Amino acid sequence: VDLPKGKKSGLREAERILKRIPDVAFIHFQEGDVVRHSLVQKIIAAYAKEEADHGY
């Protein structure tokens, strides 16, 4: 999710609502899953740190 701070994520809202349905699953990728370019991995890591620091 790359929305500005304070903006509600439709993706997260969908996950919150749909996660209780047995036939629905969500995959969460980490920076190690990115194999394209090292800059993309750094961007993902930065977002993960921001999320961890602020408890999103």
CSV table of C-alpha atoms in Angstrom, one decimal:
chain,number,residue,atom,x,y,z
A,1,VAL,CA,0.0,0.0,0.0
A,2,ASP,CA,1.5,3.3,-1.1
A,3,LEU,CA,-1.2,5.7,-0.1
A,4,PRO,CA,-0.5,8.9,1.7
A,5,LYS,CA,-0.7,8.8,5.5
A,6,GLY,CA,-4.2,8.9,6.7
A,7,LYS,CA,-5.8,7.6,3.5
A,8,LYS,CA,-7.8,4.4,3.9
A,9,SER,CA,-6.6,1.5,1.8
A,10,GLY,CA,-9.4,-0.3,-0.1
A,11,LEU,CA,-7.2,-3.3,-0.3
A,12,ARG,CA,-6.7,-3.5,3.5
A,13,GLU,CA,-10.4,-2.9,4.0
A,14,ALA,CA,-11.2,-5.8,1.6
A,15,GLU,CA,-8.8,-8.0,3.4
A,16,ARG,CA,-10.3,-7.1,6.8
A,17,ILE,CA,-13.8,-8.0,5.6
A,18,LEU,CA,-13.0,-11.0,3.5
A,19,LYS,CA,-10.4,-12.8,5.6
A,20,ARG,CA,-13.1,-14.7,7.5
A,21,ILE,CA,-14.3,-16.4,4.3
A,22,PRO,CA,-12.6,-19.9,4.1
A,23,ASP,CA,-12.2,-19.8,0.3
A,24,VAL,CA,-10.5,-16.4,0.3
A,25,ALA,CA,-6.7,-16.0,0.9
A,26,PHE,CA,-4.2,-13.2,0.9
A,27,ILE,CA,-0.6,-13.3,0.1
A,28,HIS,CA,1.7,-10.8,1.7
A,29,PHE,CA,5.0,-10.2,-0.1
A,30,GLN,CA,8.2,-9.1,1.6
A,31,GLU,CA,11.2,-7.2,0.1
A,32,GLY,CA,13.0,-10.6,-0.4
A,33,ASP,CA,10.2,-11.6,-2.8
A,34,VAL,CA,11.1,-8.9,-5.2
A,35,VAL,CA,13.5,-10.1,-7.8
A,36,ARG,CA,13.3,-7.2,-10.3
A,37,HIS,CA,15.6,-4.4,-9.2
A,38,SER,CA,17.3,-3.6,-5.9
A,39,LEU,CA,15.7,-0.2,-5.8
A,40,VAL,CA,12.2,-1.8,-5.7
A,41,GLN,CA,13.4,-3.9,-2.7
A,42,LYS,CA,14.6,-0.8,-0.9
A,43,ILE,CA,11.2,0.9,-1.5
A,44,ILE,CA,9.3,-2.1,-0.2
A,45,ALA,CA,11.6,-2.2,2.9
A,46,ALA,CA,11.0,1.5,3.5
A,47,TYR,CA,7.2,1.0,3.4
A,48,ALA,CA,7.5,-2.0,5.7
A,49,LYS,CA,9.6,0.0,8.2
A,50,GLU,CA,7.1,2.9,8.1
A,51,GLU,CA,4.3,0.4,8.8
A,52,ALA,CA,6.1,-1.2,11.6
A,53,ASP,CA,7.1,2.1,13.2
A,54,HIS,CA,3.6,3.4,13.1
A,55,GLY,CA,1.6,0.2,13.8
A,56,TYR,CA,-0.4,0.2,10.6
